[in-house]
mmCIF file of C-alpha atoms in Angstrom:
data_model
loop_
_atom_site.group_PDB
_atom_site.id
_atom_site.type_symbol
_atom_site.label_atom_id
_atom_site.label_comp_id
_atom_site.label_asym_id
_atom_site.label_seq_id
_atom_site.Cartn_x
_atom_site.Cartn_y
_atom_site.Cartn_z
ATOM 1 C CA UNK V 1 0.000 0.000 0.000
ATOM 2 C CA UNK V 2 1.444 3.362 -1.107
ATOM 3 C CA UNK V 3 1.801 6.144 1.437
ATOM 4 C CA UNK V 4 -0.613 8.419 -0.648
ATOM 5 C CA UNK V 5 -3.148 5.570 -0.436
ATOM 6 C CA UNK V 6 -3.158 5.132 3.718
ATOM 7 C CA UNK V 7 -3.728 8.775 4.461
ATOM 8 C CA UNK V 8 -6.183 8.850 1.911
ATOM 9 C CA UNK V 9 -8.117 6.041 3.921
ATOM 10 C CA UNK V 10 -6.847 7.346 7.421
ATOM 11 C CA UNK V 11 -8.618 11.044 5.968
ATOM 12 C CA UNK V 12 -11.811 9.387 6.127
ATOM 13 C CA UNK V 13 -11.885 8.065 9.301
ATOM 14 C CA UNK V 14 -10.769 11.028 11.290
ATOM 15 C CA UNK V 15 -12.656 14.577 11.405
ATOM 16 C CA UNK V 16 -12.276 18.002 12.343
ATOM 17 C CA UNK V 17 -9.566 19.782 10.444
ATOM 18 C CA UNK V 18 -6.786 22.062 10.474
ATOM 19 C CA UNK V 19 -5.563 22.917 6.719
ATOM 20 C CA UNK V 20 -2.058 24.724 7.733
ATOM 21 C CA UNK V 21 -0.155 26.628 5.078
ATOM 22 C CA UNK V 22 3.486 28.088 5.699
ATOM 23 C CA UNK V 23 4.503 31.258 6.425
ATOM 24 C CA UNK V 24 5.241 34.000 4.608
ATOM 25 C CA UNK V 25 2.729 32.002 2.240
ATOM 26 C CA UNK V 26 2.732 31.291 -2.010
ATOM 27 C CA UNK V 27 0.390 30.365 -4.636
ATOM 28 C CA UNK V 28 1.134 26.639 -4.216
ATOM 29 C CA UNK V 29 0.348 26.259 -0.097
ATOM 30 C CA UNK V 30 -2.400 28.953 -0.053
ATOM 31 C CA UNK V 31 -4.089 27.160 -3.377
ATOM 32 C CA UNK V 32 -3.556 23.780 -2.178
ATOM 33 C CA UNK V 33 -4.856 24.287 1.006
ATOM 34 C CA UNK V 34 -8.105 25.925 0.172
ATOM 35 C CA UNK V 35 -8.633 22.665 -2.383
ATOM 36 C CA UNK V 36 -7.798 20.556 -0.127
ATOM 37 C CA UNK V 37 -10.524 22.611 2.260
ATOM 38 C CA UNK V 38 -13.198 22.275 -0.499
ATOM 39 C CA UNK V 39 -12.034 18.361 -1.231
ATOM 40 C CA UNK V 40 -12.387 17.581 2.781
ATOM 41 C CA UNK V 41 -15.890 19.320 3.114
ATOM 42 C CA UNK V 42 -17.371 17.621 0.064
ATOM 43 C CA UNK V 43 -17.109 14.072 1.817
ATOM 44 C CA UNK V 44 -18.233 15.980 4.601
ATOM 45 C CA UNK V 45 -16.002 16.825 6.665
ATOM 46 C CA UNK V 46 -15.256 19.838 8.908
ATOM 47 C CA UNK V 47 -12.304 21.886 8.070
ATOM 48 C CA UNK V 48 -10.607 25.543 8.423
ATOM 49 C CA UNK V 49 -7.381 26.905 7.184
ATOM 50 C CA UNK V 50 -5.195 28.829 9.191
ATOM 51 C CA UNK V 51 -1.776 30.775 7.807
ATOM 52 C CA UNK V 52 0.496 32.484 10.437
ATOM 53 C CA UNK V 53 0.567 35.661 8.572
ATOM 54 C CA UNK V 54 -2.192 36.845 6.239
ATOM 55 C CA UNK V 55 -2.879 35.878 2.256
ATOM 56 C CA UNK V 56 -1.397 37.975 -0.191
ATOM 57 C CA UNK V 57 -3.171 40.832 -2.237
ATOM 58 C CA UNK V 58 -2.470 39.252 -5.415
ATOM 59 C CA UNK V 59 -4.703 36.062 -4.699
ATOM 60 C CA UNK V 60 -7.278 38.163 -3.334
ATOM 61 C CA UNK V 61 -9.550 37.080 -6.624
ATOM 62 C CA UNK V 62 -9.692 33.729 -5.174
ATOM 63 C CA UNK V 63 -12.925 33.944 -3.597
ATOM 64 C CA UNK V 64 -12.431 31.391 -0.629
ATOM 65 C CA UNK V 65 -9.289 32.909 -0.057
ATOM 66 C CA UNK V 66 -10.689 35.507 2.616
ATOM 67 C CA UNK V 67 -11.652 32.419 4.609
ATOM 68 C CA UNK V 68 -8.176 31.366 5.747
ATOM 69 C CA UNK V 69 -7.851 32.442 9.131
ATOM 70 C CA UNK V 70 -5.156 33.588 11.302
ATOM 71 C CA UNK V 71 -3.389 32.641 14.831
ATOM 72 C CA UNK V 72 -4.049 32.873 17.675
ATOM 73 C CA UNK V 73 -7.604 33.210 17.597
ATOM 74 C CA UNK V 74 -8.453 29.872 15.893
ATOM 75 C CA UNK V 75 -9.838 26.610 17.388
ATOM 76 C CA UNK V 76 -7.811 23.732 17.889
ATOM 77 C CA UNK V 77 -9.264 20.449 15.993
ATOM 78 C CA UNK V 78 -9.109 16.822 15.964
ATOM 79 C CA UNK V 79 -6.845 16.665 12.923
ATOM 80 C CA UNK V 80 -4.322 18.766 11.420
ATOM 81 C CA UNK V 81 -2.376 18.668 7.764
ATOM 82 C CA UNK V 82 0.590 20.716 7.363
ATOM 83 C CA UNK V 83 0.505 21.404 3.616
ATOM 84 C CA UNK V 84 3.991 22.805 1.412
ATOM 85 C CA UNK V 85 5.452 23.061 4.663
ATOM 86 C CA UNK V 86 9.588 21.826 4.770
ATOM 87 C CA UNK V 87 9.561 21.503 8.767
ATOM 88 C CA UNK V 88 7.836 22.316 11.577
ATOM 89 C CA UNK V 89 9.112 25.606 11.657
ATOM 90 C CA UNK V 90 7.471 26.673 8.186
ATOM 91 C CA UNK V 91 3.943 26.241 10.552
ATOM 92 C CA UNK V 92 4.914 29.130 12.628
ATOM 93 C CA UNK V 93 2.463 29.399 15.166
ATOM 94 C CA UNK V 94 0.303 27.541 13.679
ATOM 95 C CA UNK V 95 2.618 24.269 14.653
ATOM 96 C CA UNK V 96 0.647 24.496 18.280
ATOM 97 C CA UNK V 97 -2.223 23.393 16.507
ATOM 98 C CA UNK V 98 -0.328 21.001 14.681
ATOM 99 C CA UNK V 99 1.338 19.553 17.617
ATOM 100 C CA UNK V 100 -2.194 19.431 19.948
ATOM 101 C CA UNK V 101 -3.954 17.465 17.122
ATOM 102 C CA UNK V 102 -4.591 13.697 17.903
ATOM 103 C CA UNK V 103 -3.932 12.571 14.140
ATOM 104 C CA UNK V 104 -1.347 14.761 11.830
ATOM 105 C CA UNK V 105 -0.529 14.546 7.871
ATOM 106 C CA UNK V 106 2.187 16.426 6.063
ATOM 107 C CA UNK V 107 2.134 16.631 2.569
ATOM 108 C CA UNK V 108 5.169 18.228 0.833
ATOM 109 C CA UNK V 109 7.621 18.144 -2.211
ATOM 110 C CA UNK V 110 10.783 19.952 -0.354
ATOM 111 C CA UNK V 111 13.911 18.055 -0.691
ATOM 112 C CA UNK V 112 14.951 19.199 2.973
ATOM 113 C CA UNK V 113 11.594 17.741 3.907
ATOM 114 C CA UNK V 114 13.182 14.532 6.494
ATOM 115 C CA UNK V 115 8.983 14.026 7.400
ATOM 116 C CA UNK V 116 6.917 14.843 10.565
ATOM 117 C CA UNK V 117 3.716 14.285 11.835
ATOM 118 C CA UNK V 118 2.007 10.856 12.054
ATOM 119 C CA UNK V 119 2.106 10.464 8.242
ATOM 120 C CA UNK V 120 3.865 12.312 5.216
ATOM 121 C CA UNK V 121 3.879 11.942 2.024
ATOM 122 C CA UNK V 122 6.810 14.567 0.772
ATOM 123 C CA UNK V 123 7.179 13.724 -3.410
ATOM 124 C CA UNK V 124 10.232 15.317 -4.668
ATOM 125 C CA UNK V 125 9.086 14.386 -7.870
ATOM 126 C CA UNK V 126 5.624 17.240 -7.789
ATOM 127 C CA UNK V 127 6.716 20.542 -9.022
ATOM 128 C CA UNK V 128 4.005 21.479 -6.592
ATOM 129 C CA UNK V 129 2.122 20.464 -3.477
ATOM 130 C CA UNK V 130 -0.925 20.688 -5.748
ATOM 131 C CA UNK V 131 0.200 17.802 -7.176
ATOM 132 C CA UNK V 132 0.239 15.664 -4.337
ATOM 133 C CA UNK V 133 -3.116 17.022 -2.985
ATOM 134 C CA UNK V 134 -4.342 16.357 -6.369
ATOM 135 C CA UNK V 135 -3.276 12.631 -6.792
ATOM 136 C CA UNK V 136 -4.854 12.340 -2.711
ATOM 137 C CA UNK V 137 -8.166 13.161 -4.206
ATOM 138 C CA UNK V 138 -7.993 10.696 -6.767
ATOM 139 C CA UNK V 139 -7.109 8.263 -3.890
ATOM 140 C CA UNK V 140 -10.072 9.438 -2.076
ATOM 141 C CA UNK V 141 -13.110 9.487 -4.946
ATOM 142 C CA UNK V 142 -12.971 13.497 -4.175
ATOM 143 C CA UNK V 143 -15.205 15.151 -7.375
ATOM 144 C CA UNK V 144 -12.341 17.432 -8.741
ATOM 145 C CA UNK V 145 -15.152 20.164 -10.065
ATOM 146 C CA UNK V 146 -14.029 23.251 -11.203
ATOM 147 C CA UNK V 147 -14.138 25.237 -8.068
ATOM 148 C CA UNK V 148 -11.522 22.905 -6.750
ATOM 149 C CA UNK V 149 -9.747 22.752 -9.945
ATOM 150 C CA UNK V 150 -8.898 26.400 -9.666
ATOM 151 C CA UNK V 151 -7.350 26.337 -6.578
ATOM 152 C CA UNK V 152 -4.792 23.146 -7.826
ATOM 153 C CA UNK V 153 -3.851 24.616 -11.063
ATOM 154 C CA UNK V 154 -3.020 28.064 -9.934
ATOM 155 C CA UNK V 155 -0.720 26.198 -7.364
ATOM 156 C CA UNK V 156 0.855 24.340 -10.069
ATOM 157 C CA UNK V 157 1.704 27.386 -12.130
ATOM 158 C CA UNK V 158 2.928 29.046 -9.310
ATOM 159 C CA UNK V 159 5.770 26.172 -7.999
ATOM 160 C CA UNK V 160 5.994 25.670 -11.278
ATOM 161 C CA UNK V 161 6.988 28.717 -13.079
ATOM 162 C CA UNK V 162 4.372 28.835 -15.091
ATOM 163 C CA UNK V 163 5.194 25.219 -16.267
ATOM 164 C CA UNK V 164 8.631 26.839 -17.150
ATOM 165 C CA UNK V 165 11.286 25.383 -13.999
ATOM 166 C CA UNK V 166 13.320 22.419 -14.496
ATOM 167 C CA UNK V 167 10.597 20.774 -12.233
ATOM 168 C CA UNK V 168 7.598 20.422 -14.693
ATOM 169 C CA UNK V 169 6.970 17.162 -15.842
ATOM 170 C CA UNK V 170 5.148 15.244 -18.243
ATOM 171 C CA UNK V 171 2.767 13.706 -14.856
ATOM 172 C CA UNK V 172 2.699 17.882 -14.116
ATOM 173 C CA UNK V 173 1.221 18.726 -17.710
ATOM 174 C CA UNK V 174 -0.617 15.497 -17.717
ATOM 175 C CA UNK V 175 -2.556 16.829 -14.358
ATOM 176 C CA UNK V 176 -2.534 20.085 -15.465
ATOM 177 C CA UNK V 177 -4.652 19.230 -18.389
ATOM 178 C CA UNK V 178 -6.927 17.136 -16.405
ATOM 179 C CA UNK V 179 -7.582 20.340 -14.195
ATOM 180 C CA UNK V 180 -8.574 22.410 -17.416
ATOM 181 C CA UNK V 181 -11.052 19.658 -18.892
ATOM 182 C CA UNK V 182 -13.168 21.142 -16.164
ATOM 183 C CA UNK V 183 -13.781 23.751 -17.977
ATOM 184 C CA UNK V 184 -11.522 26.360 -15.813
ATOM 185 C CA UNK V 185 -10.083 29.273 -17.773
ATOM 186 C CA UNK V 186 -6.434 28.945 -17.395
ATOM 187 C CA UNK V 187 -5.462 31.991 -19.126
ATOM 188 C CA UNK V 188 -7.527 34.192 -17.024
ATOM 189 C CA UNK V 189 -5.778 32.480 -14.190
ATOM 190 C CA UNK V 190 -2.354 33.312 -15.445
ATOM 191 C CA UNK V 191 -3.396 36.837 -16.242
ATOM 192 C CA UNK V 192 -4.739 37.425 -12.585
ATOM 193 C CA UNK V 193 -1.650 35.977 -10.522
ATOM 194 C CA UNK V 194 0.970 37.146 -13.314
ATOM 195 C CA UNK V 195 0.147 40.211 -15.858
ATOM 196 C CA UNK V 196 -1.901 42.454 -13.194
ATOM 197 C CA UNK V 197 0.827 43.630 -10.660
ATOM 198 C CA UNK V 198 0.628 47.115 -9.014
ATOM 199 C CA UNK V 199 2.690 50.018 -10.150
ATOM 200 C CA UNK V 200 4.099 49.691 -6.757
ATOM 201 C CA UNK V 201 5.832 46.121 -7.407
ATOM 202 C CA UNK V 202 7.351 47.738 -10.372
ATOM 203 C CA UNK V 203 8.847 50.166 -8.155
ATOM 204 C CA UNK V 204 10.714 48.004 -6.188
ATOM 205 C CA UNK V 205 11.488 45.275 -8.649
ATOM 206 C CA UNK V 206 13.518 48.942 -10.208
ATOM 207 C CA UNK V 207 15.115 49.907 -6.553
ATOM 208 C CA UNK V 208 16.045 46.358 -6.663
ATOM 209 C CA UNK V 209 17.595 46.449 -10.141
ATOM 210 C CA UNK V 210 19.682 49.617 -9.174
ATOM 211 C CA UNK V 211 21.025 47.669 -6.213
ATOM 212 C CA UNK V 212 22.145 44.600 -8.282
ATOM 213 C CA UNK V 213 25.733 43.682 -7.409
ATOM 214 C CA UNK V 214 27.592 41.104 -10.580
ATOM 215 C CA UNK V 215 29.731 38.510 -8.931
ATOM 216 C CA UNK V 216 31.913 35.807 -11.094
ATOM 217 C CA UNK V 217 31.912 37.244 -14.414
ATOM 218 C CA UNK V 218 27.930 37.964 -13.929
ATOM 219 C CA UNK V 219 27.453 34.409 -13.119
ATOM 220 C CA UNK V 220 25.887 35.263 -9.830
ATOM 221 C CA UNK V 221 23.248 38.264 -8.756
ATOM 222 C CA UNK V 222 22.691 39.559 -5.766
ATOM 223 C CA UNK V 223 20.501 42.223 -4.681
ATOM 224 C CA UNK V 224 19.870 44.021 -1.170
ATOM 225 C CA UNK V 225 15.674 45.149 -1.050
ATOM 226 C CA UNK V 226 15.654 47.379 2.192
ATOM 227 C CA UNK V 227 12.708 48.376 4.664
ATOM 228 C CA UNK V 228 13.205 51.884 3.453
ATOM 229 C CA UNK V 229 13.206 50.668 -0.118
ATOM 230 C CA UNK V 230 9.773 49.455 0.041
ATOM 231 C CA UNK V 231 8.484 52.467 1.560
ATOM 232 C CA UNK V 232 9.937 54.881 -0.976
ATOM 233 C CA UNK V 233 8.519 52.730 -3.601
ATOM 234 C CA UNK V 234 5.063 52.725 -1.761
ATOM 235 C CA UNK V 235 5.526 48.865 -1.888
ATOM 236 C CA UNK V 236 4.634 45.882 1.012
ATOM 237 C CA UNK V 237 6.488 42.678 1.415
ATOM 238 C CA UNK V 238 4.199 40.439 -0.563
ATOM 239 C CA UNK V 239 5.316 43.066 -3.924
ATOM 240 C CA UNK V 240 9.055 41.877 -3.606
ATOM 241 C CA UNK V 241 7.653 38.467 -4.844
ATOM 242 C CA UNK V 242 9.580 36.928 -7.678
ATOM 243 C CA UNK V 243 12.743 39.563 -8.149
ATOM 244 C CA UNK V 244 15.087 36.287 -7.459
ATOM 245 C CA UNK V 245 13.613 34.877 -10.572
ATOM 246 C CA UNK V 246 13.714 37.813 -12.381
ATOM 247 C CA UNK V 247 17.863 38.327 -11.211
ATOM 248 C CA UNK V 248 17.628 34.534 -12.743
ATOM 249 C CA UNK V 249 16.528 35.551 -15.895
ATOM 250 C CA UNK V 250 19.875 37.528 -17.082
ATOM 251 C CA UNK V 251 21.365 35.802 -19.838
ATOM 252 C CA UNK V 252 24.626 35.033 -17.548
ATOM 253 C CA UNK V 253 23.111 34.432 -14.351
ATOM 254 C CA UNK V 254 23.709 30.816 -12.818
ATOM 255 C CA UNK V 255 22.821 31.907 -8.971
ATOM 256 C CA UNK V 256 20.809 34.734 -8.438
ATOM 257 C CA UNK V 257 20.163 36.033 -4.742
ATOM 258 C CA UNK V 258 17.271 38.060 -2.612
ATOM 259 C CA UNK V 259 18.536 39.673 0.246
ATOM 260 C CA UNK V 260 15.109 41.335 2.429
ATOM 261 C CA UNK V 261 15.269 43.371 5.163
ATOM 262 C CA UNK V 262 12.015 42.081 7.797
ATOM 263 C CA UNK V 263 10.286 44.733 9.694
ATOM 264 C CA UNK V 264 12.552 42.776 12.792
ATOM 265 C CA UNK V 265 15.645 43.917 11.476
ATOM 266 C CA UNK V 266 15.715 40.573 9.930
ATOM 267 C CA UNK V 267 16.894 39.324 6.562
ATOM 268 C CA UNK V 268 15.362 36.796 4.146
ATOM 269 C CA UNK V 269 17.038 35.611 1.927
ATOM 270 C CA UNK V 270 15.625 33.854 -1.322
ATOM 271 C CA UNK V 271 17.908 32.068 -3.674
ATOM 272 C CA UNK V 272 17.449 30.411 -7.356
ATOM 273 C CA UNK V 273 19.716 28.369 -9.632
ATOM 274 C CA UNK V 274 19.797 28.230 -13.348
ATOM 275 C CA UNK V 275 21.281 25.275 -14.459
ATOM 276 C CA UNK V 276 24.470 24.388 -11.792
ATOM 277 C CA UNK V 277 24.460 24.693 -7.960
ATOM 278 C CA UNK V 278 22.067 23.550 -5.853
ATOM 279 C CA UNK V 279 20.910 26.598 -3.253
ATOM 280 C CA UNK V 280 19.260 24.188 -0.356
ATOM 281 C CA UNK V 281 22.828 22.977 0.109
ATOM 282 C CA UNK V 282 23.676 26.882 1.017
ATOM 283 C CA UNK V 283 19.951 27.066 2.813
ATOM 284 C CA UNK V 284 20.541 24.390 5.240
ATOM 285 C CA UNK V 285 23.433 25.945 6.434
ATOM 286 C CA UNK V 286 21.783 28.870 7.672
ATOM 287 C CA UNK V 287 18.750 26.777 8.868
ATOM 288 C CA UNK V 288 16.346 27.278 5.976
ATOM 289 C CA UNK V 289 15.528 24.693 3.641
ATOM 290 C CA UNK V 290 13.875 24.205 0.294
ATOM 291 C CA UNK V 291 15.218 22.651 -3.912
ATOM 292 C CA UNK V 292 17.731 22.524 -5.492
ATOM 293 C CA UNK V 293 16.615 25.327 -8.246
ATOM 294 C CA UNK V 294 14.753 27.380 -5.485
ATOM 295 C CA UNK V 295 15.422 28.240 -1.315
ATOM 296 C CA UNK V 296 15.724 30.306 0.917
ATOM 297 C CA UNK V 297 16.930 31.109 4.975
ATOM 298 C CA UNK V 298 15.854 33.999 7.387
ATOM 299 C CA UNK V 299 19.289 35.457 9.482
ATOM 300 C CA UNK V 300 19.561 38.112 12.234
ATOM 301 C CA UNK V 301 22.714 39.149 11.570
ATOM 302 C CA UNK V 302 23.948 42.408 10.590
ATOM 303 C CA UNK V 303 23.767 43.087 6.915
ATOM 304 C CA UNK V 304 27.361 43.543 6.024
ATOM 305 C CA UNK V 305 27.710 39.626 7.558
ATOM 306 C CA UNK V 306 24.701 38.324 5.495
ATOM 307 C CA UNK V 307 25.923 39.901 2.251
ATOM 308 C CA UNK V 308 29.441 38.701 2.825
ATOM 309 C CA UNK V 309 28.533 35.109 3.679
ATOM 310 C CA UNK V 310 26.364 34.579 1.266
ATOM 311 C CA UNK V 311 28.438 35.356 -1.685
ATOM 312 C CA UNK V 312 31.244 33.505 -0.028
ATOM 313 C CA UNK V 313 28.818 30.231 -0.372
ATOM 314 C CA UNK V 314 27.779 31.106 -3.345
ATOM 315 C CA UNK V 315 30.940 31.630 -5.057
ATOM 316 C CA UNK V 316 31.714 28.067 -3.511
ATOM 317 C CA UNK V 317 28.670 26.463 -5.088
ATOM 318 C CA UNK V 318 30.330 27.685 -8.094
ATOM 319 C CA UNK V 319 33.628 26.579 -7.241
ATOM 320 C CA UNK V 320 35.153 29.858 -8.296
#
């Protein structure tokens, strides 16, 4: 029996759920949560999700989206799955629920995913969590209607790229297309989370182009996006979204580098990697997690230190 196919039958016997996404949340955990809310009522069951911070604007045209609550004011259920989250910590807050529930599921694709909770199913394979929550309600005999649909595919384009990253494969169109016989409109989809940002986001992604530093013969990017940058630019956090990809984009970019200033003092730092290096390698050693082509840590350190370190591993991972 596969793993997919016990907590598919362990689902059903248990009630009274807690959907958890990460923090700091994406397209693929906030999507694949609220299907996997819509997939768990439909056989009628009870369930909420809860995110430690809130949902981004930009999914704010997902209707069910304004239903995923927030900590600390939630109730504590039976059962709890921890969805697109790489440990514990990813939950937050939200890992007291978690950690008070009498059964627990994790469902993942991370890499640096070593499994928690009662069961997990953590696929390396799915360029998204979607993916895994999809082939759960195929397990299950959950009606993938349209409603749900919409939440799965717009977490597939999102961990996917757009079906563009190194992680899209022929099971990932092969779902994908499943998801549109629905009769979902995937261009409008792509057109919502993609080709309507915000003058401000264009702001910053420009403050964040003038701070571009070329490392390695312009092998490596690096950029530093400051507190004070995103208020000049009139910007939040959720609008410095995607500018590691972008630094990835540069015809001789092989590492490419986010360093954010938190309203802490805090920095996150989000790395991608073209075709060589693998950033979770650099991650882990800073306590963060995540691929091979995409990851990311959070340091308090000074930023001189966090600049200087990372383009020391970096320029390893290169072997220059």
């Amino acid at each position: 029996m596969s793993m997919i196919t016990r907590i598919a039958e362990l689902i059903r016997e248990h009630d009274d759920y807690t959907v958890i996404a990460h923090i700091a949340p994406d397209g693929d955990t906030i999507c694949s949560c609220m299907a996997l809310k819509l997939g768990l009522e439909q056989i009628g069951k009870k369930a909420q999700v809860v995110c430690d911070n809130r949902v981004p604007p930009m999914f704010a045209f997902l209707e069910e989206s304004y239903f995923v609550k927030t900590m600390p004011d939630v109730k504590r259920t039976e059962s709890c799955i921890a969805v697109d989250c790489a440990d514990r910590l990813r939950m937050g807050t939200c890992a007291k629920l978690f950690d008070a529930a009498s059964f627990t599921v994790c469902l993942d694709h991370h890499g640096t995913n070593i499994g928690f909770g009662d069961l997990f199913c953590v696929d390396t394979t799915a360029a998204a969590t979607g993916e895994i929550v999809y082939l759960l309600f195929k397990e299950m005999g959950v009606d993938i209607d349209s409603d749900i649909a919409r939440y799965l595919y717009c977490a597939i384009i999102a961990d996917s790229g757009q079906f563009a990253y190194s992680n899209t494969t022929p099971r990932t169109m092969r779902i994908a297309a499943d998801l549109l016989e629905t009769g979902i409109d995937g261009n409008e989809l792509h057109t919502k989370l993609y080709s309507s940002d915000p003058v401000s986001k264009l702001r910053i992604k420009a403050r964040a182009i003038n701070n571009l530093q070329l490392f390695a013969d312009g092998k490596i990017a690096v950029t530093v996006i400051t507190q004070r940058d995103i208020l000049a630019a009139g910007a939040s956090n959720e609008d410095t979204e995607g500018i590691a990809e972008m630094l990835r984009g540069i015809d001789t970019v092989e590492l490419s580098a986010v360093i954010k200033e938190q309203r802490d003092g805090a920095f996150k730092v989000s790395m991608r990697s073209q075709n060589i290096g693998n950033v979770a390698a650099i991650a882990r050693k800073f306590g963060g997690g995540g691929h091979e082509r995409a990851a990311g840590y959070t340091i308090a350190r000074p930023l001189t230190y966090c600049l200087n370190t990372l383009t020391d591993e970096l320029l390893r991972e290169l072997d220059v």
